[in-house]
Every structure is written in C-alpha cells, then in structure tokens.
C-alpha cells in the first residue's frame, strides 16, 4: 500500500496495466503512454486495433518487435519527458514509432531522435497503424486472436476512462491543446453509451468521463439526438449523458467540467445518486486580472456563490480543481487573493502547477515573468493551505460509514477509494485488518477510523 501525497501534476496519466498473454510467433508491440488520461484512452484505442489485427502487447522493450511512444506536449517539462522516453525506447529496443500531442511537432522529435521510424500526431489512429504495419507486418490467427468486447484496457479491469469529445474551443493563453487537438468535436451520444454499456457488461465498476471541456459536450453538434441500435434516443448534452450513464449501475465520475451555468443541472443527479457527487473543475486562479491575462472568465466571486449553491443542493459533493501559480505578471497581492479564495472555497482536492512557458503559447509573450524562486515559494504556500483544508475535511469523516471501491489488495491490506477519490490523483482509504477475501473491483462498506492529510483508514462493516 502506498500513501499520498499524490503527484500534483494532473497532466500525468495513470500507470498502465498490461495484458501480456501471447502465442508463439505472434508479432508484439510495446507501448509507452505519457500525458493525461485522455492520451491513455488514445493508447487503448490504438492497442485495441492492433490486438484485433493479431498483435500481442509487451510490457517491456526487450519483448517487443517495436515500441509506440504516445507523447505529451502540454508543458515544456512534459516535452522533455517525452523526448527522454523516446530516447530510452530507442536505446533499449531501437524500433520506435512516435504519436500523441508532441507528434504535432515532428521536426522537434526527429531533430532530437532522427532514428525514429515514424511520427504521427494526436488521435491519428490510422497513421499509427500504417507505421506499425510497415515496421512489423501483422500475422493474425483468426482461431486464437479473439478480442474482448471492451477492447484493450490499460487501466485495471474495474474502472475505465470514457472519452466523450476531442479538442477545445477555449483560447486560454497558456494552453496549446486547441492547436494540437483542434476545436471541440463531440462523439455521438449513442456511441458513447454503446461503449459505456460494453464496459459495464465486461465488469467495469467505475466510468471516468473525460474530455478537454466536459460541460461543453455536444455544443458543436447543437446537442443532436441520435438513436442507438436498440432504438433508444440519446441527446448529446452533458446533463442528458450523465443521466443516461447513471442508469447503467456503475459509478460515474465527471472530470474537466468548466463551471458554466448549466452545470448546476448536474447537481440534482448527484444528490439522487445517479452520478458520483464529485466535480473536477479547472478554476486555474481566482484574481480577476490574472484570469483576464489567461483569457479565462474572470468571475471568481460568482463562482463562490455557485459552489455554495452546489453544496446546499448536494452536501456530500466533493470539489477538485487545479491552479497555476506564478503566471506572468502575478503580483504578491494577486497570489494572496488566490490563497484567500481557496480558504473561502474550501475545495476538497487541489492540484497545482508552477507556470511554465510552452512553445507556441501566447502567454510566453506576456511581460513580467515571475522568477523561479518566487514561483516555488508561492507553490509551497498554496499547497500548505490546500493540505490544511484537506486534513480538516478528512478528519470530519472519522466515524462515518462510506462505500468504497477496492483498487488493490496485497499482503499489507486493501487500497480503496471513496466516492470522493479519483484514481491516481486523489486520496485512498486503507483497510489494514480484516481485508482477507477482498479483491480489486469489490464494493464494500466501511467505517472510517482514522484520517491523515490526504488519506483515510477504516474497517469493514
């Protein structure tokens, strides 16, 4: 069992979990998946297509005929990590295909690693498959290479990310995601539901809804209604989609939800138990001048009113957010406004970036960049406040009875999550006595005995 604090970089994907079964002579591909959970879903789709063509998946470089590196290009530090991963794969295997967000800058990659076999951009599935076919021709066996209905998953079998759209219509100055992934492109609602139904049928207990802007889902298609194979109509609107997903009987967790006014319509669904009482909202900052320099809505005071209304309608709601400190031009007074806002908002889960320049971002040209030592100091102070809030909120849960989802069981105990905890980025609840017989994917009832800064401990009832 590993305790928190969790990694506070929300752009990092969960650790992939590979199915390593293979037959004699089967062509084998390795996969390195970097970046956010949205990139992890892209990796799952690529590997699902490859498995359908008869390829096996290798968990290491040595056992692979070639390696795909799915890269991240969100921050300069993420780009450096991607280049390092490509270099490691080249050194260990020698046959490397690059895809993902950094693939939108092929010269940047080939300039550092000219020996890569191919470079493709984000969600260019066909081009990745073409590159694999050239490097490692397929050799399917139709009698053996059977695909599960849910496809290839890189997460544990009991939870899965469900991507509902690509791209983003926002023009935040610090972000280049719209340049790499394009404008908002929503999946048809019936297609999302068909995928979700297959996942639940295959044993998934939790659906984690992701996109760049979840609350804008369907705006680009004017909230079109489409019918599935069963004839049921599904509307491409986040409120309708959340209600439909909630009918499947699994936990439904909403990520990357911008606080548009219609978000308040989701709260009754949470109060009814159809959707988990959990909102992941990227507030980024609280001072109106900083938000304007970011080209984001500058209405932090109204947001506090919205938060109060959400909590009044659903007292158990958990609010998670991410923030940027040290944004160009951020003064000490503006930073203090952010800390004071956090103290008033009392968010349950908080992640934080120190601002970084990203090649191509408009924020690079802003004046008055904050020195690194000042950014570090502000990050430390911000996280100290966030940690104190988290510790107090968790302490208030001692003695409560909660339903938890078991993620892992080892010799020391069971690592679980409450409804307030997303995998990898939030806290855990640990059962270190009486955990015999538990398995990953079990839903059990516990009483909370002890609380720390980010985690809980409890016993089964």
Short mmCIF file of C-alpha atoms in Angstrom, two decimals:
data_model
loop_
_atom_site.label_atom_id
_atom_site.label_comp_id
_atom_site.label_asym_id
_atom_site.label_seq_id
_atom_site.Cartn_x
_atom_site.Cartn_y
_atom_site.Cartn_z
CA UNK A 1 0.00 0.00 0.00
CA UNK A 2 1.37 3.42 -0.90
CA UNK A 3 0.18 6.57 0.81
CA UNK A 4 -0.23 10.05 -0.58
CA UNK A 5 0.53 12.94 -1.12
CA UNK A 6 -0.38 12.19 -4.73
CA UNK A 7 1.54 13.59 -7.65
CA UNK A 8 0.15 17.08 -8.04
CA UNK A 9 0.68 17.18 -11.81
CA UNK A 10 -2.79 16.44 -13.23
CA UNK A 11 -1.42 16.00 -16.75
CA UNK A 12 0.18 12.67 -15.84
CA UNK A 13 -1.63 9.52 -16.88
CA UNK A 14 -2.27 6.59 -14.54
CA UNK A 15 0.19 3.71 -14.67
CA UNK A 16 -0.87 1.38 -17.50
CA UNK A 17 -1.82 -2.19 -16.66
CA UNK A 18 -0.99 -4.59 -19.49
CA UNK A 19 -2.46 -7.94 -20.51
CA UNK A 20 0.73 -9.75 -21.56
CA UNK A 21 -0.67 -13.04 -22.92
CA UNK A 22 0.80 -14.04 -26.31
CA UNK A 23 1.08 -17.07 -28.60
CA UNK A 24 4.21 -18.48 -30.26
CA UNK A 25 5.37 -16.37 -33.18
CA UNK A 26 2.89 -13.57 -32.51
CA UNK A 27 4.16 -10.10 -33.57
CA UNK A 28 4.47 -7.98 -30.46
CA UNK A 29 4.24 -4.23 -29.86
CA UNK A 30 5.28 -2.32 -26.75
CA UNK A 31 3.53 0.86 -25.61
CA UNK A 32 4.69 3.79 -23.51
CA UNK A 33 1.74 6.07 -22.67
CA UNK A 34 2.60 9.52 -21.35
CA UNK A 35 0.40 12.51 -20.60
CA UNK A 36 -3.15 12.76 -19.32
CA UNK A 37 -5.91 10.11 -19.12
CA UNK A 38 -7.19 11.36 -22.50
CA UNK A 39 -3.91 10.17 -24.03
CA UNK A 40 -4.31 6.87 -22.20
CA UNK A 41 -7.66 6.38 -23.96
CA UNK A 42 -5.90 7.03 -27.30
CA UNK A 43 -3.34 4.34 -26.36
CA UNK A 44 -6.16 1.92 -25.54
CA UNK A 45 -7.79 2.54 -28.93
CA UNK A 46 -4.51 2.00 -30.80
CA UNK A 47 -3.79 -1.23 -28.95
CA UNK A 48 -7.37 -2.45 -29.41
CA UNK A 49 -6.97 -2.05 -33.17
CA UNK A 50 -3.59 -3.79 -33.09
CA UNK A 51 -4.88 -6.67 -30.99
CA UNK A 52 -7.75 -7.09 -33.45
CA UNK A 53 -5.10 -7.49 -36.18
CA UNK A 54 -3.27 -10.19 -34.24
CA UNK A 55 -0.56 -8.24 -32.39
CA UNK A 56 0.38 -9.02 -28.79
CA UNK A 57 1.29 -6.36 -26.22
CA UNK A 58 4.65 -6.37 -24.47
CA UNK A 59 5.13 -4.77 -21.04
CA UNK A 60 8.85 -4.23 -21.68
CA UNK A 61 11.14 -3.16 -24.50
CA UNK A 62 13.04 -6.45 -24.83
CA UNK A 63 9.95 -8.48 -25.63
CA UNK A 64 8.65 -6.13 -28.34
CA UNK A 65 9.27 -6.10 -32.09
CA UNK A 66 8.66 -2.33 -32.00
CA UNK A 67 7.58 0.27 -29.45
CA UNK A 68 4.95 3.02 -29.73
CA UNK A 69 5.58 6.09 -27.55
CA UNK A 70 2.41 8.15 -27.02
CA UNK A 71 3.77 11.56 -26.08
CA UNK A 72 2.63 14.63 -24.15
CA UNK A 73 3.30 18.19 -25.29
CA UNK A 74 1.32 20.14 -22.72
CA UNK A 75 4.32 21.73 -20.93
CA UNK A 76 8.00 22.07 -21.79
CA UNK A 77 8.79 19.71 -18.90
CA UNK A 78 6.35 17.17 -20.41
CA UNK A 79 8.03 17.57 -23.81
CA UNK A 80 11.39 16.87 -22.20
CA UNK A 81 9.93 13.78 -20.53
CA UNK A 82 8.58 12.61 -23.89
CA UNK A 83 11.96 13.05 -25.59
CA UNK A 84 13.60 11.14 -22.74
CA UNK A 85 11.10 8.29 -23.11
CA UNK A 86 11.71 8.14 -26.87
CA UNK A 87 15.47 8.02 -26.27
CA UNK A 88 15.08 5.26 -23.70
CA UNK A 89 12.93 3.21 -26.08
CA UNK A 90 15.45 3.70 -28.90
CA UNK A 91 18.33 2.65 -26.66
CA UNK A 92 16.50 -0.43 -25.36
CA UNK A 93 14.65 -1.54 -28.49
CA UNK A 94 15.76 0.53 -31.47
CA UNK A 95 12.46 0.43 -33.37
CA UNK A 96 10.26 3.29 -32.20
CA UNK A 97 7.06 4.88 -33.55
CA UNK A 98 6.04 8.20 -32.00
CA UNK A 99 2.48 9.51 -31.71
CA UNK A 100 0.45 11.83 -29.47
CA UNK A 101 0.43 15.55 -28.79
CA UNK A 102 4.15 16.11 -29.31
CA UNK A 103 3.75 14.39 -32.68
CA UNK A 104 2.18 17.63 -33.88
CA UNK A 105 5.79 18.91 -33.98
CA UNK A 106 7.56 16.16 -35.97
CA UNK A 107 10.70 18.22 -36.62
CA UNK A 108 11.12 18.74 -32.87
CA UNK A 109 11.14 14.97 -32.38
CA UNK A 110 13.26 13.99 -35.38
CA UNK A 111 15.72 16.76 -34.58
CA UNK A 112 16.43 15.08 -31.25
CA UNK A 113 15.90 11.49 -32.39
CA UNK A 114 16.39 11.11 -36.16
CA UNK A 115 16.24 7.28 -35.94
CA UNK A 116 12.55 7.03 -35.03
CA UNK A 117 10.61 5.03 -37.62
CA UNK A 118 7.62 7.37 -37.87
CA UNK A 119 5.95 10.36 -36.19
CA UNK A 120 2.17 10.91 -36.11
CA UNK A 121 0.04 13.49 -34.33
CA UNK A 122 -2.67 13.13 -31.68
CA UNK A 123 -5.56 10.70 -32.33
CA UNK A 124 -4.19 9.79 -35.79
CA UNK A 125 -5.03 6.13 -35.33
CA UNK A 126 -4.84 5.08 -38.98
CA UNK A 127 -1.38 6.60 -39.46
CA UNK A 128 -0.09 4.81 -36.35
CA UNK A 129 -1.43 1.50 -37.65
CA UNK A 130 0.15 2.12 -41.05
CA UNK A 131 3.52 2.77 -39.38
CA UNK A 132 3.22 -0.43 -37.32
CA UNK A 133 2.31 -2.46 -40.43
CA UNK A 134 5.49 -1.26 -42.16
CA UNK A 135 7.71 -1.91 -39.14
CA UNK A 136 6.13 -5.18 -38.01
CA UNK A 137 3.78 -6.84 -40.51
CA UNK A 138 0.69 -8.41 -38.92
CA UNK A 139 0.30 -12.19 -38.68
CA UNK A 140 -3.19 -12.81 -37.27
CA UNK A 141 -4.56 -16.20 -36.27
CA UNK A 142 -8.37 -15.94 -36.52
CA UNK A 143 -8.84 -19.01 -34.31
CA UNK A 144 -6.80 -17.61 -31.40
CA UNK A 145 -6.67 -13.81 -31.56
CA UNK A 146 -10.05 -13.03 -30.02
CA UNK A 147 -10.85 -9.53 -28.73
CA UNK A 148 -12.85 -8.91 -25.56
CA UNK A 149 -15.96 -6.81 -26.14
CA UNK A 150 -14.47 -3.93 -24.14
CA UNK A 151 -11.27 -3.89 -26.21
CA UNK A 152 -7.77 -3.45 -24.76
CA UNK A 153 -7.65 -1.56 -21.47
CA UNK A 154 -4.56 -0.05 -19.88
CA UNK A 155 -6.27 0.50 -16.54
CA UNK A 156 -7.38 -2.12 -14.01
CA UNK A 157 -10.46 -4.04 -15.14
CA UNK A 158 -12.79 -2.42 -12.61
CA UNK A 159 -12.54 1.17 -13.86
CA UNK A 160 -12.21 2.80 -17.26
CA UNK A 161 -11.86 6.25 -18.80
CA UNK A 162 -14.67 7.22 -21.17
CA UNK A 163 -13.69 9.99 -23.60
CA UNK A 164 -16.71 11.90 -24.88
CA UNK A 165 -15.08 14.52 -27.11
CA UNK A 166 -11.83 15.75 -28.61
CA UNK A 167 -10.43 19.27 -28.80
CA UNK A 168 -11.44 22.52 -27.14
CA UNK A 169 -12.97 25.86 -28.14
CA UNK A 170 -11.29 27.85 -25.37
CA UNK A 171 -8.36 30.13 -26.16
CA UNK A 172 -6.50 30.18 -22.84
CA UNK A 173 -3.17 31.93 -23.40
CA UNK A 174 -1.14 29.34 -21.51
CA UNK A 175 -2.51 26.33 -23.40
CA UNK A 176 -1.75 24.91 -26.86
CA UNK A 177 -4.20 21.99 -26.70
CA UNK A 178 -6.56 23.56 -29.32
CA UNK A 179 -3.56 23.93 -31.68
CA UNK A 180 -2.61 20.26 -31.20
CA UNK A 181 -6.04 18.61 -30.94
CA UNK A 182 -8.27 21.10 -32.72
CA UNK A 183 -11.66 22.53 -31.85
CA UNK A 184 -14.33 20.70 -29.88
CA UNK A 185 -15.53 17.55 -31.65
CA UNK A 186 -18.14 15.63 -29.64
CA UNK A 187 -18.75 11.92 -30.09
CA UNK A 188 -22.34 10.94 -30.91
CA UNK A 189 -24.23 10.26 -27.69
CA UNK A 190 -25.35 6.80 -28.79
CA UNK A 191 -21.71 5.83 -29.50
CA UNK A 192 -20.62 6.95 -26.02
CA UNK A 193 -23.47 4.96 -24.48
CA UNK A 194 -22.66 1.84 -26.53
CA UNK A 195 -19.05 1.95 -25.34
CA UNK A 196 -20.15 2.53 -21.73
CA UNK A 197 -22.60 -0.39 -21.87
CA UNK A 198 -19.88 -2.74 -23.16
CA UNK A 199 -17.53 -1.63 -20.40
CA UNK A 200 -20.09 -2.20 -17.66
CA UNK A 201 -21.04 -5.57 -19.16
CA UNK A 202 -17.35 -6.56 -19.03
CA UNK A 203 -17.14 -5.80 -15.30
CA UNK A 204 -16.20 -2.12 -15.10
CA UNK A 205 -17.48 -0.64 -11.83
CA UNK A 206 -16.50 2.98 -12.44
CA UNK A 207 -16.70 5.15 -15.57
CA UNK A 208 -14.47 8.23 -15.54
CA UNK A 209 -15.86 10.73 -18.05
CA UNK A 210 -13.10 12.80 -19.67
CA UNK A 211 -12.58 15.38 -22.41
CA UNK A 212 -10.91 18.78 -22.67
CA UNK A 213 -14.18 20.50 -21.75
CA UNK A 214 -16.76 18.03 -20.47
CA UNK A 215 -19.51 20.56 -19.78
CA UNK A 216 -19.35 21.77 -23.42
CA UNK A 217 -20.15 18.28 -24.69
CA UNK A 218 -22.50 18.47 -27.69
CA UNK A 219 -22.22 22.22 -28.30
CA UNK A 220 -20.54 21.64 -31.67
CA UNK A 221 -23.34 19.34 -32.87
CA UNK A 222 -26.09 21.53 -31.41
CA UNK A 223 -26.87 18.82 -28.86
CA UNK A 224 -28.04 16.43 -31.54
CA UNK A 225 -30.14 13.42 -30.59
CA UNK A 226 -29.07 10.09 -32.10
CA UNK A 227 -30.50 6.61 -31.73
CA UNK A 228 -28.58 3.52 -30.73
CA UNK A 229 -29.01 0.03 -32.13
CA UNK A 230 -31.79 -0.62 -29.62
CA UNK A 231 -33.69 2.37 -30.96
CA UNK A 232 -33.26 4.43 -27.78
CA UNK A 233 -32.63 8.12 -28.37
CA UNK A 234 -29.65 9.81 -26.68
CA UNK A 235 -29.04 13.56 -26.66
CA UNK A 236 -25.52 14.98 -26.86
CA UNK A 237 -25.74 17.19 -23.76
CA UNK A 238 -23.74 16.60 -20.61
CA UNK A 239 -26.83 16.58 -18.36
CA UNK A 240 -28.63 14.02 -20.54
CA UNK A 241 -25.46 11.96 -20.97
CA UNK A 242 -24.81 11.92 -17.22
CA UNK A 243 -28.38 10.75 -16.59
CA UNK A 244 -28.08 8.02 -19.23
CA UNK A 245 -24.72 6.84 -17.89
CA UNK A 246 -26.10 6.84 -14.36
CA UNK A 247 -28.73 4.32 -15.42
CA UNK A 248 -26.05 1.65 -16.08
CA UNK A 249 -25.42 0.95 -12.41
CA UNK A 250 -21.71 1.86 -12.30
CA UNK A 251 -20.06 4.77 -10.55
CA UNK A 252 -19.93 7.76 -12.95
CA UNK A 253 -17.26 10.39 -12.24
CA UNK A 254 -17.08 13.68 -14.16
CA UNK A 255 -13.69 15.25 -14.94
CA UNK A 256 -12.68 18.59 -16.51
CA UNK A 257 -16.03 20.31 -16.03
CA UNK A 258 -15.98 24.05 -16.71
CA UNK A 259 -18.35 25.92 -14.36
CA UNK A 260 -20.91 27.00 -16.96
CA UNK A 261 -24.35 27.90 -15.55
CA UNK A 262 -25.90 24.63 -16.77
CA UNK A 263 -23.51 22.66 -14.52
CA UNK A 264 -25.98 23.34 -11.70
CA UNK A 265 -28.35 20.94 -13.51
CA UNK A 266 -25.90 18.11 -12.79
CA UNK A 267 -26.09 18.57 -9.02
CA UNK A 268 -29.58 17.04 -8.57
CA UNK A 269 -28.33 13.93 -10.41
CA UNK A 270 -25.56 13.70 -7.80
CA UNK A 271 -27.99 14.21 -4.94
CA UNK A 272 -30.14 11.37 -6.39
CA UNK A 273 -27.13 9.03 -6.59
CA UNK A 274 -27.18 8.68 -10.39
CA UNK A 275 -23.76 10.34 -10.70
CA UNK A 276 -20.99 10.46 -8.11
CA UNK A 277 -21.11 13.69 -6.05
CA UNK A 278 -17.76 14.79 -7.49
CA UNK A 279 -16.83 17.67 -9.78
CA UNK A 280 -13.35 18.21 -11.23
CA UNK A 281 -13.29 21.86 -12.29
CA UNK A 282 -10.14 23.66 -13.60
CA UNK A 283 -10.51 27.05 -11.92
CA UNK A 284 -6.80 27.93 -12.58
CA UNK A 285 -6.82 31.16 -10.49
CA UNK A 286 -9.09 33.48 -8.54
CA UNK A 287 -7.85 37.02 -9.14
CA UNK A 288 -9.83 38.65 -11.99
CA UNK A 289 -6.77 40.36 -13.51
CA UNK A 290 -4.81 37.11 -13.66
CA UNK A 291 -7.81 35.33 -15.18
CA UNK A 292 -8.10 38.06 -17.81
CA UNK A 293 -4.41 37.69 -18.66
CA UNK A 294 -5.09 33.97 -19.01
CA UNK A 295 -8.06 34.77 -21.31
CA UNK A 296 -10.39 32.92 -18.95
CA UNK A 297 -13.71 34.01 -17.42
CA UNK A 298 -12.99 36.37 -14.52
CA UNK A 299 -15.87 35.69 -12.12
CA UNK A 300 -14.32 34.10 -9.02
CA UNK A 301 -16.82 35.79 -6.67
CA UNK A 302 -19.78 34.38 -8.61
CA UNK A 303 -18.06 31.00 -8.56
CA UNK A 304 -18.13 31.07 -4.76
CA UNK A 305 -21.89 31.62 -4.94
CA UNK A 306 -22.20 28.66 -7.34
CA UNK A 307 -20.14 26.46 -5.01
CA UNK A 308 -22.40 27.39 -2.10
CA UNK A 309 -25.47 26.52 -4.18
CA UNK A 310 -23.96 23.16 -5.22
CA UNK A 311 -23.23 22.28 -1.61
CA UNK A 312 -26.71 23.34 -0.50
CA UNK A 313 -28.25 21.00 -3.09
CA UNK A 314 -25.77 18.15 -2.51
CA UNK A 315 -24.00 18.44 0.86
CA UNK A 316 -21.69 15.47 0.16
CA UNK A 317 -20.30 16.89 -3.07
CA UNK A 318 -16.51 16.72 -3.50
CA UNK A 319 -14.86 19.54 -5.44
CA UNK A 320 -11.47 19.05 -7.07
CA UNK A 321 -9.57 21.70 -9.02
CA UNK A 322 -6.21 22.69 -10.42
CA UNK A 323 -4.48 26.05 -10.26
CA UNK A 324 -1.48 27.84 -11.75
CA UNK A 325 0.81 29.94 -9.57
CA UNK A 326 3.50 32.28 -10.87
CA UNK A 327 1.60 33.18 -14.05
CA UNK A 328 3.28 36.09 -15.90
CA UNK A 329 2.53 39.35 -14.13
CA UNK A 330 1.16 37.68 -10.99
CA UNK A 331 1.80 40.03 -8.07
CA UNK A 332 2.04 39.09 -4.42
CA UNK A 333 -1.36 40.71 -3.86
CA UNK A 334 -2.92 38.69 -6.70
CA UNK A 335 -1.43 35.49 -5.32
CA UNK A 336 -2.77 36.31 -1.85
CA UNK A 337 -6.23 36.78 -3.38
CA UNK A 338 -5.95 33.23 -4.71
CA UNK A 339 -4.97 31.84 -1.29
CA UNK A 340 -7.80 33.77 0.41
CA UNK A 341 -10.25 32.49 -2.22
CA UNK A 342 -9.13 28.91 -1.62
CA UNK A 343 -9.62 29.41 2.10
CA UNK A 344 -13.17 30.56 1.46
CA UNK A 345 -13.98 27.97 -1.20
CA UNK A 346 -12.67 25.06 0.94
CA UNK A 347 -12.09 22.79 -2.03
CA UNK A 348 -11.67 19.13 -1.14
CA UNK A 349 -8.94 18.14 -3.60
CA UNK A 350 -6.42 20.54 -5.10
CA UNK A 351 -3.57 20.22 -7.60
CA UNK A 352 -1.22 22.99 -8.60
CA UNK A 353 1.22 23.85 -11.40
CA UNK A 354 4.04 26.30 -11.33
CA UNK A 355 3.67 28.24 -14.58
CA UNK A 356 5.91 27.10 -17.44
CA UNK A 357 6.38 28.58 -20.88
CA UNK A 358 5.18 26.28 -23.66
CA UNK A 359 6.38 26.72 -27.21
CA UNK A 360 3.56 28.32 -29.18
CA UNK A 361 1.58 29.59 -26.18
CA UNK A 362 0.56 33.25 -26.24
CA UNK A 363 1.40 33.64 -22.55
CA UNK A 364 5.10 33.41 -23.40
CA UNK A 365 4.98 36.98 -24.75
CA UNK A 366 3.38 38.47 -21.62
CA UNK A 367 5.56 40.86 -19.59
CA UNK A 368 6.79 40.45 -16.01
CA UNK A 369 7.51 36.75 -15.81
CA UNK A 370 7.80 35.55 -12.22
CA UNK A 371 11.25 34.34 -11.06
CA UNK A 372 11.56 30.58 -10.38
CA UNK A 373 12.28 31.02 -6.67
CA UNK A 374 9.15 33.15 -6.24
CA UNK A 375 7.05 30.57 -8.11
CA UNK A 376 8.39 27.83 -5.86
CA UNK A 377 7.67 29.85 -2.72
CA UNK A 378 4.10 30.55 -3.84
CA UNK A 379 3.55 26.90 -4.75
CA UNK A 380 4.76 25.84 -1.30
CA UNK A 381 2.47 28.33 0.45
CA UNK A 382 -0.53 27.46 -1.73
CA UNK A 383 -0.12 23.72 -1.16
CA UNK A 384 0.34 24.26 2.58
CA UNK A 385 -3.09 25.93 2.65
CA UNK A 386 -4.63 23.19 0.45
CA UNK A 387 -3.14 20.47 2.64
CA UNK A 388 -4.55 22.02 5.80
CA UNK A 389 -8.02 22.18 4.22
CA UNK A 390 -7.75 18.55 3.08
CA UNK A 391 -6.64 17.38 6.52
CA UNK A 392 -9.55 19.13 8.24
CA UNK A 393 -12.11 17.81 5.76
CA UNK A 394 -10.86 14.24 6.10
CA UNK A 395 -10.81 14.48 9.89
CA UNK A 396 -14.53 15.31 9.75
CA UNK A 397 -15.14 11.92 8.06
CA UNK A 398 -13.87 9.88 11.02
CA UNK A 399 -16.75 7.78 12.34
CA UNK A 400 -18.73 7.97 9.09
CA UNK A 401 -19.90 4.95 7.12
CA UNK A 402 -18.82 5.03 3.46
CA UNK A 403 -19.00 2.82 0.41
CA UNK A 404 -15.56 2.21 -1.13
CA UNK A 405 -14.21 0.60 -4.29
CA UNK A 406 -11.24 -1.74 -3.81
CA UNK A 407 -8.36 -0.93 -6.18
CA UNK A 408 -5.65 -3.31 -4.96
CA UNK A 409 -5.06 -5.98 -2.33
CA UNK A 410 -1.62 -7.07 -1.13
CA UNK A 411 -0.11 -8.64 1.97
CA UNK A 412 -0.41 -5.40 3.94
CA UNK A 413 -4.04 -4.64 3.25
CA UNK A 414 -6.56 -3.30 0.76
CA UNK A 415 -6.16 0.03 -1.02
CA UNK A 416 -9.59 1.51 -1.73
CA UNK A 417 -11.21 4.72 -2.89
CA UNK A 418 -14.29 6.51 -1.65
CA UNK A 419 -16.71 8.33 -3.94
CA UNK A 420 -14.60 11.44 -3.23
CA UNK A 421 -11.43 9.96 -4.76
CA UNK A 422 -10.49 9.60 -8.42
CA UNK A 423 -7.79 7.04 -9.22
CA UNK A 424 -4.16 8.16 -9.15
CA UNK A 425 -4.84 11.86 -8.46
CA UNK A 426 -6.79 11.84 -5.17
CA UNK A 427 -6.51 10.03 -1.85
CA UNK A 428 -7.12 6.46 -0.71
CA UNK A 429 -8.88 4.62 2.08
CA UNK A 430 -6.83 1.76 3.53
CA UNK A 431 -8.16 -1.37 5.21
CA UNK A 432 -5.25 -2.98 7.05
CA UNK A 433 -7.23 -5.50 9.13
CA UNK A 434 -9.93 -7.96 8.07
CA UNK A 435 -9.22 -7.50 4.37
CA UNK A 436 -8.95 -11.19 3.64
CA UNK A 437 -11.16 -12.25 0.76
CA UNK A 438 -11.31 -8.80 -0.83
CA UNK A 439 -10.37 -8.37 -4.49
CA UNK A 440 -9.90 -5.44 -6.84
CA UNK A 441 -13.29 -4.24 -8.05
CA UNK A 442 -15.21 -5.12 -4.89
CA UNK A 443 -17.59 -2.52 -3.50
CA UNK A 444 -17.64 -2.70 0.29
CA UNK A 445 -18.98 -0.66 3.21
CA UNK A 446 -16.50 0.67 5.76
CA UNK A 447 -16.42 2.82 8.84
CA UNK A 448 -13.69 5.48 8.91
CA UNK A 449 -11.37 5.11 11.91
CA UNK A 450 -8.51 7.50 11.16
CA UNK A 451 -7.61 10.38 8.84
CA UNK A 452 -4.36 11.84 7.55
CA UNK A 453 -3.55 14.79 5.29
CA UNK A 454 -4.80 13.05 2.14
CA UNK A 455 -5.84 9.51 3.10
CA UNK A 456 -8.28 7.63 5.34
CA UNK A 457 -8.14 4.33 7.24
CA UNK A 458 -11.14 2.22 8.10
CA UNK A 459 -12.58 -1.21 8.81
CA UNK A 460 -15.21 -3.30 7.01
CA UNK A 461 -18.73 -3.45 8.36
#
